[in-house]
Amino acid sequence: MSLRIDQVTVLDPAPQGPRIREDVSVVVDEGRVREIGQARPEADRVIEGGGDLLVPGLVNAHGHAAMTVLRGYADDLPLQPWLERAIWPVEAHLTGDHVHAGARLAAAEMIEAGITAFADMYLFAEDVARAAEEAGLACLAGASIVDQPTAEGRPEEVLANTKTLLRERPPGEGRVRASLAPHAVYSTSAETLETVAELADEHGASIQIHVAETMQEVYEAEAEHGLRPLAHLDEHGCLTERSILAHCGWMTRAEAERVADAGASVAHCPTANQKLATGGTTPVPELLAAGATVAVGTDGPASNNRIDVLQEAKRAALTHKHHRWDAEQLPAGQALAMATRAGAHALGFTDAGRVQQGAWADLALLDTDRPHLRPMHDPVSQAVYAARGGDVRTTIADGEVVYHEGEHERLDVGTVVADAEQAATDLVTEAEG
Amino acid sequence: MSLRIDQVTVLDPAPQGPRIREDVSVVVDEGRVREIGQARPEADRVIEGGGDLLVPGLVNAHGHAAMTVLRGYADDLPLQPWLERAIWPVEAHLTGDHVHAGARLAAAEMIEAGITAFADMYLFAEDVARAAEEAGLACLAGASIVDQPTAEGRPEEVLANTKTLLRERPPGEGRVRASLAPHAVYSTSAETLETVAELADEHGASIQIHVAETMQEVYEAEAEHGLRPLAHLDEHGCLTERSILAHCGWMTRAEAERVADAGASVAHCPTANQKLATGGTTPVPELLAAGATVAVGTDGPASNNRIDVLQEAKRAALTHKHHRWDAEQLPAGQALAMATRAGAHALGFTDAGRVQQGAWADLALLDTDRPHLRPMHDPVSQAVYAARGGDVRTTIADGEVVYHEGEHERLDVGTVVADAEQAATDLVTEAEG
């Protein structure tokens, strides 16, 4: 089914700054952008843009989608007590069905916020992958690998599940792809990391991992391995051009350069870091100066508590301006690129994150017809500093309109919400009972 | 006209923590909340809450509403170049009509974000007051007083306008009240501050002022007056229990105690401070510990770039958790109180900022029937960390439904937007031409 969107302002986040094209039509067919310009060829469906802003579908570079079921379950606690006292005891009771229900709720939320691709690491990754597929979203799904038994099984069972996922959803193909996802250096042994590295190499797969999220993690790695987490990962083959390093709040300038040299990507998660008070500030200016890819991630909905990549981009901009006492850090165009093009690059969805002829037709249309987005002096500023996920009028994933003017066109959102609520109730009852 | 809202969860931000009442009806008549409970007396209009969250109308404790016309006009610049090169040259061409149009646009935006009261300091304050009145909002309006001529006139003319406003919209009466608004210690002389203090005393009026926004301001005050800005204000009679001190990013612990001792209020504006990279961090934990009133403000829409008090409360919580490496700072209930009860207290609207029998019927209903607000483990967490202005389903101001399900019921929003866009175009054309 072909689609034409008329009279939009296209914001394409090119590396040298956003390219703005006003009052154009965008033609979509077979999941790709076919044409951008004045031509208005016939199409099966036409959406009147009315001057709205068309941006690439947003990319969430780090998260745990299924944790929607624990949104608001525990807040205002530091990371370790939050994990140990609140989150882990509940997660011990997780099933694949809970994860599927939670991830579908997250998918609905993401779609409403114009997010069309997400990286995910969690238990029961196949259930996350299935939820993404049902929703039409692109997804890099990895089973969270730790050296302890989890609700998903013993470590060898999780590894077997990972291998199955790698076979069934091969990296580099399709919209829903398997990934490796070792949890962190403090929760996986060197041997596990090497197994991960071999599998990643064999399958051409991405490696998602939490890195230098807390000061404690860095100190413990230095004490135990004589190396900071990044060097330890490198030593065991996990720092590759397909690595997605989440957080990196406690990272030195030299490490930033090492990330860039390796061609790895960082998923910057300012909201979750600040809410959990992990301290540190990801050296985003140094990473960018060194040429590293820096994307943004919302982390899980229990530590944010919302999945809104556009807002995360704004928070990233504010965080680094504030941290450096320098208002010129992370200007709006750069923040927009982090939320789109850089995210797509990090996840390996190289045809996404752009509004260009031939690119994936993963797009978000921002409704500019509201008081808070008027007047329109600067569309890029408007998209980053004034708009939010909630301003998305239309979300297009793989060329399909999945959401338009408040209505889902693919997901049965009533069922999605009801199933997730039931999963949340069952899970908490079981954990607390 | 009476109103009944059925089946809502009421969040009332009491000082000792929010009081939650589930599945109640709220009855409103003659601008006041008459009843909260199980009774469902007849009413002229009934809104089905369906489990939605009812919070007090949000209060914006610091802003320059008319600056909507400059939203996105200049970004990613430090405060002084931003003011000197971008904002002031345009503001030199302001007229009362521009201000009226800009403030009406802000009013529409605020209403959509559940904001029912705002403090404002800007040129042509009577035009701001008029816009607030037309929109049904409560407003504390002050003409920005500086020792230089502005587009409003020479200092003595602005002072005369202030006196007129104080007579026509007496403080302590009605919903739209005059206030004093000396701009800052670096832009007003000691003599001006004393004139302001006398007028405030005579009329029982509030004093809005920017305080310790930048390090430079503090250093210059120390060099020129031998006093930091707060002490200088106190010396000249402007530190009173009706003072609303905006920003306070460069404030010591001793100053925080002095604010509390004076019974003054602080309007904390984390987004604008971070976007303009003014450095410093308002000592909110110290202010709260000392017993001061701390509210939140969005500042002007050109430095935020959105007027969303709920989001500002979340950012306040994140900022102080991050700054102290302490996730227990500013828990959700406290952030909600800052955005409502504390704001109402700061502005002197003592019957607002609560959902209680007898209080002003200034209320915001948050639509919880969206994926991002499910499941509902904790309604307070949900309101602060997951909801935003955009989730407001209904805004009630002075007992009147002014906005419901995406539609304005009082303002003609098409005209409001068109007038503001015309004002923005005229203004920028004149300034740049």
CSV table of C-alpha atoms in Angstrom, one decimal, chain A residues 68-73 75-78 105 108-109 112 215 250 271 274-277 279-281 304-306 308 311 314-315 318 321-322 325-328 330-332 370-378 381-382 385-388 391 403 406 408 413 417 421 424 428, chain B residues 68-73 75-78 105 108-109 112 215 250 271 274-277 279-281 304-306 308 311 314-315 318 321-322 325-328 330-332 370-378 381-382 385-388 391 403 406 408 413 417 421 424 428:
chain,number,residue,atom,x,y,z
A,68,THR,CA,6.2,-1.1,31.8
A,69,VAL,CA,4.5,-3.5,34.1
A,70,LEU,CA,6.6,-2.1,37.0
A,71,ARG,CA,6.2,1.6,36.1
A,72,GLY,CA,5.8,3.4,39.4
A,73,TYR,CA,6.1,0.3,41.4
A,75,ASP,CA,10.6,5.3,42.9
A,76,ASP,CA,12.8,7.7,44.7
A,77,LEU,CA,15.3,4.9,45.7
A,78,PRO,CA,19.0,4.6,44.7
A,105,LEU,CA,2.3,-2.0,26.3
A,108,ALA,CA,1.9,1.0,22.1
A,109,GLU,CA,3.5,3.8,24.2
A,112,GLU,CA,2.3,7.1,20.3
A,215,MET,CA,31.0,4.6,40.4
A,250,TRP,CA,31.6,7.2,34.8
A,271,THR,CA,16.6,10.7,32.8
A,274,GLN,CA,19.3,11.3,37.2
A,275,LYS,CA,16.3,9.6,38.6
A,276,LEU,CA,18.4,6.8,40.1
A,277,ALA,CA,21.0,9.3,41.1
A,279,GLY,CA,26.0,10.4,39.7
A,280,GLY,CA,28.6,11.1,37.0
A,281,THR,CA,27.8,12.6,33.7
A,304,ASN,CA,12.2,7.1,33.8
A,305,ASN,CA,9.1,6.6,33.9
A,306,ARG,CA,8.1,7.3,30.4
A,308,ASP,CA,9.8,9.4,25.1
A,311,GLN,CA,12.0,14.4,25.5
A,314,LYS,CA,15.9,17.6,25.1
A,315,ARG,CA,17.1,16.4,28.5
A,318,LEU,CA,19.9,20.5,28.9
A,321,LYS,CA,24.6,22.7,28.7
A,322,HIS,CA,24.2,22.7,32.5
A,325,TRP,CA,28.0,26.0,32.0
A,326,ASP,CA,27.9,26.3,28.2
A,327,ALA,CA,24.7,26.9,26.4
A,328,GLU,CA,26.2,26.1,23.0
A,330,LEU,CA,24.4,20.0,22.2
A,331,PRO,CA,22.4,22.4,20.1
A,332,ALA,CA,19.0,21.3,18.9
A,370,ARG,CA,-1.2,23.4,18.9
A,371,PRO,CA,-0.5,26.6,20.8
A,372,HIS,CA,2.8,25.3,22.3
A,373,LEU,CA,4.3,24.8,18.8
A,374,ARG,CA,3.4,28.2,17.5
A,375,PRO,CA,4.9,30.5,16.1
A,376,MET,CA,7.4,28.5,14.0
A,377,HIS,CA,10.6,30.6,14.0
A,378,ASP,CA,12.8,27.5,13.9
A,381,SER,CA,14.2,24.1,17.9
A,382,GLN,CA,10.5,23.5,17.9
A,385,TYR,CA,12.8,22.0,22.8
A,386,ALA,CA,9.0,22.5,22.5
A,387,ALA,CA,7.6,19.2,21.1
A,388,ARG,CA,7.4,15.9,22.8
A,391,ASP,CA,2.8,15.8,19.9
A,403,TYR,CA,-1.0,5.4,14.6
A,406,GLY,CA,-4.9,9.3,18.6
A,408,HIS,CA,-3.8,2.9,16.8
A,413,VAL,CA,-4.7,-1.0,22.3
A,417,VAL,CA,-3.4,-2.3,28.1
A,421,GLU,CA,-2.5,-4.6,33.6
A,424,ALA,CA,1.3,-6.5,36.4
A,428,VAL,CA,3.1,-8.2,42.0
B,68,THR,CA,5.6,32.8,23.3
B,69,VAL,CA,6.0,35.1,20.3
B,70,LEU,CA,9.8,34.5,20.5
B,71,ARG,CA,9.7,30.8,21.1
B,72,GLY,CA,12.5,29.2,19.1
B,73,TYR,CA,13.7,32.6,17.9
B,75,ASP,CA,18.4,29.0,21.2
B,76,ASP,CA,21.7,27.4,22.3
B,77,LEU,CA,23.2,30.7,23.4
B,78,PRO,CA,24.4,31.8,26.9
B,105,LEU,CA,-1.2,32.2,23.2
B,108,ALA,CA,-4.0,28.7,25.7
B,109,GLU,CA,-0.9,26.6,26.1
B,112,GLU,CA,-3.9,22.7,27.8
B,215,MET,CA,27.4,34.0,39.1
B,250,TRP,CA,23.7,30.9,43.1
B,271,THR,CA,14.8,24.0,32.6
B,274,GLN,CA,20.0,24.6,32.3
B,275,LYS,CA,19.1,25.7,28.8
B,276,LEU,CA,20.8,29.0,29.3
B,277,ALA,CA,23.6,27.3,31.2
B,279,GLY,CA,25.4,27.2,36.1
B,280,GLY,CA,24.8,26.8,39.8
B,281,THR,CA,22.0,24.8,41.3
B,304,ASN,CA,12.4,26.6,28.0
B,305,ASN,CA,10.7,26.4,25.3
B,306,ARG,CA,7.4,25.0,26.7
B,308,ASP,CA,4.5,22.8,31.3
B,311,GLN,CA,7.2,18.5,33.5
B,314,LYS,CA,9.8,16.2,37.2
B,315,ARG,CA,12.9,18.1,36.1
B,318,LEU,CA,15.7,14.8,38.6
B,321,LYS,CA,18.6,13.7,42.8
B,322,HIS,CA,21.4,14.0,40.3
B,325,TRP,CA,23.8,11.7,44.0
B,326,ASP,CA,20.8,10.9,46.2
B,327,ALA,CA,17.7,9.4,44.7
B,328,GLU,CA,15.6,10.1,47.8
B,330,LEU,CA,12.6,15.5,46.1
B,331,PRO,CA,10.3,12.5,46.0
B,332,ALA,CA,7.3,12.6,43.7
B,370,ARG,CA,-3.2,6.0,27.7
B,371,PRO,CA,-0.5,3.2,27.5
B,372,HIS,CA,2.1,5.4,29.2
B,373,LEU,CA,0.0,5.9,32.3
B,374,ARG,CA,-0.7,2.2,32.8
B,375,PRO,CA,-0.6,0.2,35.1
B,376,MET,CA,-1.3,2.3,38.1
B,377,HIS,CA,0.9,1.1,40.9
B,378,ASP,CA,1.2,4.6,42.4
B,381,SER,CA,4.5,8.7,40.8
B,382,GLN,CA,2.4,8.4,37.7
B,385,TYR,CA,7.2,10.9,36.6
B,386,ALA,CA,5.0,9.6,33.7
B,387,ALA,CA,2.4,12.3,33.1
B,388,ARG,CA,2.9,15.7,31.5
B,391,ASP,CA,-2.0,14.3,29.4
B,403,TYR,CA,-10.7,22.9,28.2
B,406,GLY,CA,-8.6,18.7,23.2
B,408,HIS,CA,-11.1,24.9,24.3
B,413,VAL,CA,-7.9,29.2,20.0
B,417,VAL,CA,-2.9,31.4,17.5
B,421,GLU,CA,1.6,34.5,14.8
B,424,ALA,CA,5.5,37.5,16.0
B,428,VAL,CA,10.5,40.2,14.0
